[in-house]
Amino acid sequence: MQLGISTASFFSKYTTEDTFQIISDLGLNVCELFLTTKYEYNPKFIDLIVEKSNLFNIDIYSLHALGTQFEPELFNKVKRTFDDALEYFKLIANAAKKTQAKYYTFHGPMKLKKKTYHLDYQYLGERITLLNNIIKDITLNKCEIAYENVHWTYFDNPNFYTTLRKNCNVSCCLDIKQAFQSKISVYDYIESMKDGLKNIHICDYNDDGELKLPGEGIFDFVSFFEFLYSIQYKGPIILELYAYNYSNINEIGKSLEYLKKCLEIAGKNYK
C-alpha cells in the first residue's frame, strides 16, 4: 500500500498549483487533486496542474471537486438544472482525462433537513450509471466515479452503498473521519464496500471528536492497515487534512513518518 496526500490538505494555506513541490518535499509521489472553484476547473488551469505534477513526478490518482457547487443538482429531475450541473461535471471529467486520474471522488446529494429520507435507489442508480458512462466516455475508460461516505450526504451509512450497488455498478472511497462523524465503524463501511473500495482518506481524531494529524489521536492505524492487508486492498491511502490540523509542513512530515511505521508494523504482523 502506498501513502499519498490530498491537495485539499493545503487549502487556504497554499494555492493548488504550488502544492506539488510540497508533496514532493514530503517524499510522496501520489496525490488526490482537490479542485476548489470554477477557476480551477478551467482547461488552462488543468494544463498548469499537469505541468506541475509532471515536473515533480506526482501521480494524480484521483480528483475531487467542491461538490456542493454542483453535484446535488446532477440528480435534479428538471432538465435545465441538470444540464447546468452537467457542464461542471464534464469539466471535471476533462480534468480527469488530462491529469490521468483514475477516480473521481464523489459526494452526490446532501441531507439538508433533519428528517427521514426515503431514497429512490432505482433513480439514483440510473443517474449514477449515466454520469459514470459520461466520465468513462470522456476519459476513454480511464476514470470512473468513486462514491465517498460523507456524514451529511446520502452516503452516511453502509446500507446506502449496499442498496445502491444493487442498482448500479459504482466504486467507492472510504473516509475514516466521515465514518467517525457518522458514528459508524469504518469496518462496517468496508464490509458494505467490499471489492468496490478503490480509495481511502485518512486523518485522526481524539476522544472529543476533534480532528488531528495521524499519531495525535486515538485511531488504531496498525490494526486498520493490518485489516487492509487482509482484504488485499490495492489502492493508495490518502492523507486528507484541514488547514487547522497543523501549523507547519514539518508536522505533516512527522505524521507521515508515523504512518509509514504503522504500515511497516502492519505488514510484518500480517505476514
Coordinates of C-alpha atoms in Angstrom, one line a residue:
M1 CA 0.0 0.0 0.0
Q2 CA 1.2 3.5 -0.8
L3 CA 0.8 6.7 1.2
G4 CA -0.3 9.8 -0.6
I5 CA -1.9 13.2 0.3
S6 CA -4.8 15.3 -0.9
T7 CA -4.0 18.8 -2.1
A8 CA -7.1 19.7 0.0
S9 CA -4.8 19.4 3.0
F10 CA -3.2 22.7 1.9
F11 CA -6.4 24.6 1.0
S12 CA -6.3 28.2 2.2
K13 CA -2.6 28.0 3.0
Y14 CA -1.2 27.3 -0.5
T15 CA -2.6 27.5 -4.0
T16 CA -3.3 24.2 -5.6
E17 CA -0.6 24.6 -8.2
D18 CA 2.0 25.2 -5.5
T19 CA 1.3 22.1 -3.6
F20 CA 3.2 19.7 -5.8
Q21 CA 6.6 20.8 -4.7
I22 CA 5.4 20.4 -1.1
I23 CA 4.1 16.9 -1.8
S24 CA 7.5 16.0 -3.4
D25 CA 9.4 17.5 -0.5
L26 CA 7.4 15.3 1.9
G27 CA 8.7 12.3 0.0
L28 CA 5.4 11.4 -1.6
N29 CA 4.6 10.7 -5.3
V30 CA 0.9 10.2 -5.3
C31 CA -1.9 12.6 -4.5
E32 CA -5.6 13.4 -4.8
L33 CA -6.2 16.6 -6.7
F34 CA -8.8 18.8 -5.0
L35 CA -10.2 21.4 -7.3
T36 CA -11.8 24.2 -5.2
T37 CA -13.6 26.5 -7.6
K38 CA -14.7 27.1 -11.2
Y39 CA -11.4 28.9 -11.8
E40 CA -9.6 25.6 -11.2
Y41 CA -12.0 23.6 -13.5
N42 CA -10.7 25.7 -16.5
P43 CA -8.8 23.6 -19.0
K44 CA -5.9 26.1 -19.0
F45 CA -5.5 25.7 -15.2
I46 CA -5.6 22.0 -15.6
D47 CA -2.8 22.3 -18.1
L48 CA -0.7 24.1 -15.4
I49 CA -1.6 21.3 -12.9
V50 CA -0.3 18.7 -15.4
E51 CA 2.9 20.6 -15.9
K52 CA 3.5 20.9 -12.2
S53 CA 2.6 17.2 -11.5
N54 CA 5.0 16.1 -14.2
L55 CA 7.7 18.4 -13.0
F56 CA 7.7 16.9 -9.6
N57 CA 6.8 13.4 -10.7
I58 CA 3.5 13.2 -8.8
D59 CA 0.8 10.7 -9.8
I60 CA -2.7 12.2 -9.6
Y61 CA -4.5 9.0 -8.5
S62 CA -7.9 10.7 -8.0
L63 CA -9.5 14.1 -8.2
H64 CA -12.2 15.8 -6.1
A65 CA -14.3 18.8 -6.9
L66 CA -16.0 21.1 -4.4
G67 CA -19.1 19.0 -4.9
T68 CA -21.5 21.3 -3.1
Q69 CA -21.2 23.7 -6.1
F70 CA -23.0 21.3 -8.5
E71 CA -23.1 17.6 -7.5
P72 CA -26.5 17.6 -5.8
E73 CA -28.1 19.1 -8.9
L74 CA -26.8 16.2 -11.1
F75 CA -29.7 14.3 -9.6
N76 CA -32.3 17.1 -10.2
K77 CA -35.1 15.9 -12.5
V78 CA -35.5 19.3 -14.0
K79 CA -33.6 19.2 -17.3
R80 CA -32.4 22.8 -17.3
T81 CA -31.0 22.4 -13.8
F82 CA -29.4 19.1 -14.5
D83 CA -27.8 20.4 -17.8
D84 CA -26.2 23.3 -15.9
A85 CA -24.7 20.9 -13.3
L86 CA -23.6 18.5 -16.1
E87 CA -21.5 21.3 -17.6
Y88 CA -19.4 21.4 -14.4
F89 CA -19.3 17.6 -14.3
K90 CA -17.9 17.5 -17.8
L91 CA -15.2 20.0 -16.9
I92 CA -14.1 17.7 -14.1
A93 CA -14.2 14.7 -16.4
N94 CA -12.0 16.5 -18.9
A95 CA -9.7 17.4 -16.0
A96 CA -9.5 13.7 -15.1
K97 CA -8.6 12.9 -18.7
K98 CA -5.7 15.5 -18.8
T99 CA -4.4 14.5 -15.3
Q100 CA -4.9 10.8 -16.0
A101 CA -6.8 10.4 -12.7
K102 CA -8.3 7.0 -12.2
Y103 CA -11.1 8.0 -9.9
Y104 CA -13.4 11.0 -9.3
T105 CA -14.2 11.2 -5.6
F106 CA -17.9 12.0 -5.5
H107 CA -20.2 13.2 -2.8
G108 CA -23.6 13.4 -4.5
P109 CA -26.8 14.8 -2.9
M110 CA -26.8 16.2 0.6
K111 CA -29.1 15.7 3.5
L112 CA -30.1 19.3 4.3
K113 CA -33.0 18.6 6.6
K114 CA -33.4 16.6 9.8
K115 CA -35.9 14.2 8.6
T116 CA -36.2 10.6 7.4
Y117 CA -35.1 10.3 3.8
H118 CA -36.9 7.8 1.6
L119 CA -34.5 7.4 -1.3
D120 CA -35.4 6.2 -4.8
Y121 CA -32.4 3.9 -5.4
Q122 CA -33.5 2.9 -8.9
Y123 CA -33.4 6.6 -9.9
L124 CA -30.1 7.1 -8.1
G125 CA -28.6 4.1 -9.8
E126 CA -29.8 5.2 -13.3
R127 CA -28.4 8.7 -12.8
I128 CA -25.0 7.5 -11.4
T129 CA -24.8 5.0 -14.3
L130 CA -25.4 7.9 -16.7
L131 CA -22.7 10.0 -15.1
N132 CA -20.3 7.1 -14.9
N133 CA -20.8 6.5 -18.6
I134 CA -20.1 10.2 -19.4
I135 CA -16.9 10.3 -17.5
K136 CA -15.8 7.0 -18.9
D137 CA -16.5 8.2 -22.5
I138 CA -14.6 11.4 -21.9
T139 CA -11.6 9.7 -20.3
L140 CA -11.6 6.7 -22.7
N141 CA -12.5 4.4 -19.8
K142 CA -9.5 5.6 -17.7
C143 CA -11.6 7.2 -14.9
E144 CA -14.8 6.5 -13.0
I145 CA -16.8 7.7 -10.0
A146 CA -15.7 6.6 -6.5
Y147 CA -18.7 7.5 -4.2
E148 CA -17.4 8.7 -0.9
N149 CA -19.1 8.2 2.5
V150 CA -19.8 11.7 4.0
H151 CA -21.9 12.1 7.1
W152 CA -24.0 15.0 5.7
T153 CA -24.9 13.2 2.4
Y154 CA -27.0 10.3 1.3
F155 CA -24.0 8.0 1.9
D156 CA -23.9 8.5 5.6
N157 CA -24.4 4.8 6.4
P158 CA -23.1 1.5 5.0
N159 CA -26.6 0.3 3.9
F160 CA -26.8 3.2 1.4
Y161 CA -23.9 1.8 -0.6
T162 CA -25.1 -1.8 -0.2
T163 CA -28.5 -0.9 -1.6
L164 CA -27.1 1.5 -4.3
R165 CA -24.8 -1.2 -5.7
K166 CA -27.8 -3.4 -6.3
N167 CA -29.0 -0.7 -8.7
C168 CA -25.7 0.3 -10.3
N169 CA -22.0 -0.7 -10.5
V170 CA -20.1 2.1 -8.8
S171 CA -16.8 2.1 -6.9
C172 CA -16.4 3.9 -3.6
C173 CA -14.0 5.8 -1.4
L174 CA -13.7 5.3 2.4
D175 CA -13.2 8.4 4.6
I176 CA -12.4 7.4 8.2
K177 CA -13.1 10.8 9.7
Q178 CA -16.5 10.8 8.0
A179 CA -17.2 7.3 9.3
F180 CA -16.4 8.6 12.8
Q181 CA -18.6 11.6 12.3
S182 CA -21.4 9.3 11.3
K183 CA -20.8 7.3 14.5
I184 CA -20.4 4.1 12.5
S185 CA -17.3 1.9 12.5
V186 CA -15.0 2.1 9.5
Y187 CA -15.1 -1.7 9.4
D188 CA -18.9 -1.7 8.9
Y189 CA -18.4 0.6 6.0
I190 CA -15.7 -1.6 4.5
E191 CA -17.9 -4.6 4.9
S192 CA -20.5 -2.9 2.6
M193 CA -17.9 -1.7 0.2
K194 CA -16.1 -5.0 -0.4
D195 CA -14.3 -5.0 -3.8
G196 CA -15.8 -1.6 -4.6
L197 CA -13.3 0.1 -2.3
K198 CA -10.8 1.9 -4.5
N199 CA -9.6 4.9 -2.4
I200 CA -9.2 5.7 1.3
H201 CA -8.9 9.1 3.0
I202 CA -7.4 9.2 6.5
C203 CA -6.8 11.6 9.3
D204 CA -7.1 11.1 13.1
Y205 CA -9.3 12.3 15.9
N206 CA -9.4 12.5 19.7
D207 CA -11.9 11.4 22.3
D208 CA -13.7 14.8 21.9
G209 CA -14.1 14.3 18.2
E210 CA -11.5 16.9 17.2
L211 CA -9.7 16.1 14.0
K212 CA -6.0 15.6 14.4
L213 CA -2.9 14.6 12.5
P214 CA -2.4 10.8 12.4
G215 CA -0.4 9.9 15.5
E216 CA -2.0 12.7 17.6
G217 CA -5.4 11.0 18.1
I218 CA -6.9 7.6 19.1
F219 CA -7.4 5.8 15.8
D220 CA -5.6 2.5 15.6
F221 CA -3.8 2.7 12.3
V222 CA -1.8 -0.5 12.8
S223 CA -4.9 -2.6 13.2
F224 CA -6.5 -0.7 10.3
F225 CA -3.6 -1.3 8.0
E226 CA -3.5 -5.0 9.0
F227 CA -7.1 -5.3 8.0
L228 CA -6.5 -3.6 4.7
Y229 CA -3.7 -6.2 4.0
S230 CA -6.1 -9.0 4.9
I231 CA -8.6 -7.9 2.3
Q232 CA -5.9 -7.3 -0.2
Y233 CA -6.7 -3.6 -0.7
K234 CA -4.7 -2.3 -3.7
G235 CA -5.3 1.4 -3.7
P236 CA -3.5 4.2 -2.0
I237 CA -4.0 5.6 1.4
I238 CA -4.6 9.4 1.1
L239 CA -3.9 11.7 4.0
E240 CA -6.6 14.4 3.9
L241 CA -6.3 17.2 6.4
Y242 CA -7.8 20.5 7.2
A243 CA -5.5 23.6 7.3
Y244 CA -6.2 24.0 11.0
N245 CA -4.9 20.5 11.8
Y246 CA -1.2 21.6 11.5
S247 CA 0.9 24.7 12.0
N248 CA 3.7 23.9 9.6
I249 CA 4.7 21.3 6.9
N250 CA 7.2 19.6 9.3
E251 CA 4.2 18.5 11.4
I252 CA 2.8 16.7 8.3
G253 CA 6.2 15.1 7.7
K254 CA 6.3 13.7 11.2
S255 CA 2.8 12.4 10.8
L256 CA 3.7 10.7 7.6
E257 CA 6.7 9.0 9.3
Y258 CA 4.3 7.7 12.0
L259 CA 2.1 6.3 9.3
K260 CA 5.0 4.7 7.5
K261 CA 6.0 2.9 10.7
C262 CA 2.4 1.8 11.2
L263 CA 2.3 0.4 7.7
E264 CA 5.6 -1.4 8.3
I265 CA 4.4 -3.0 11.6
A266 CA 1.1 -4.0 10.0
G267 CA 2.9 -5.6 7.1
K268 CA 5.1 -7.6 9.4
N269 CA 2.2 -8.6 11.6
Y270 CA 0.1 -9.7 8.6
K271 CA 2.9 -11.9 7.1

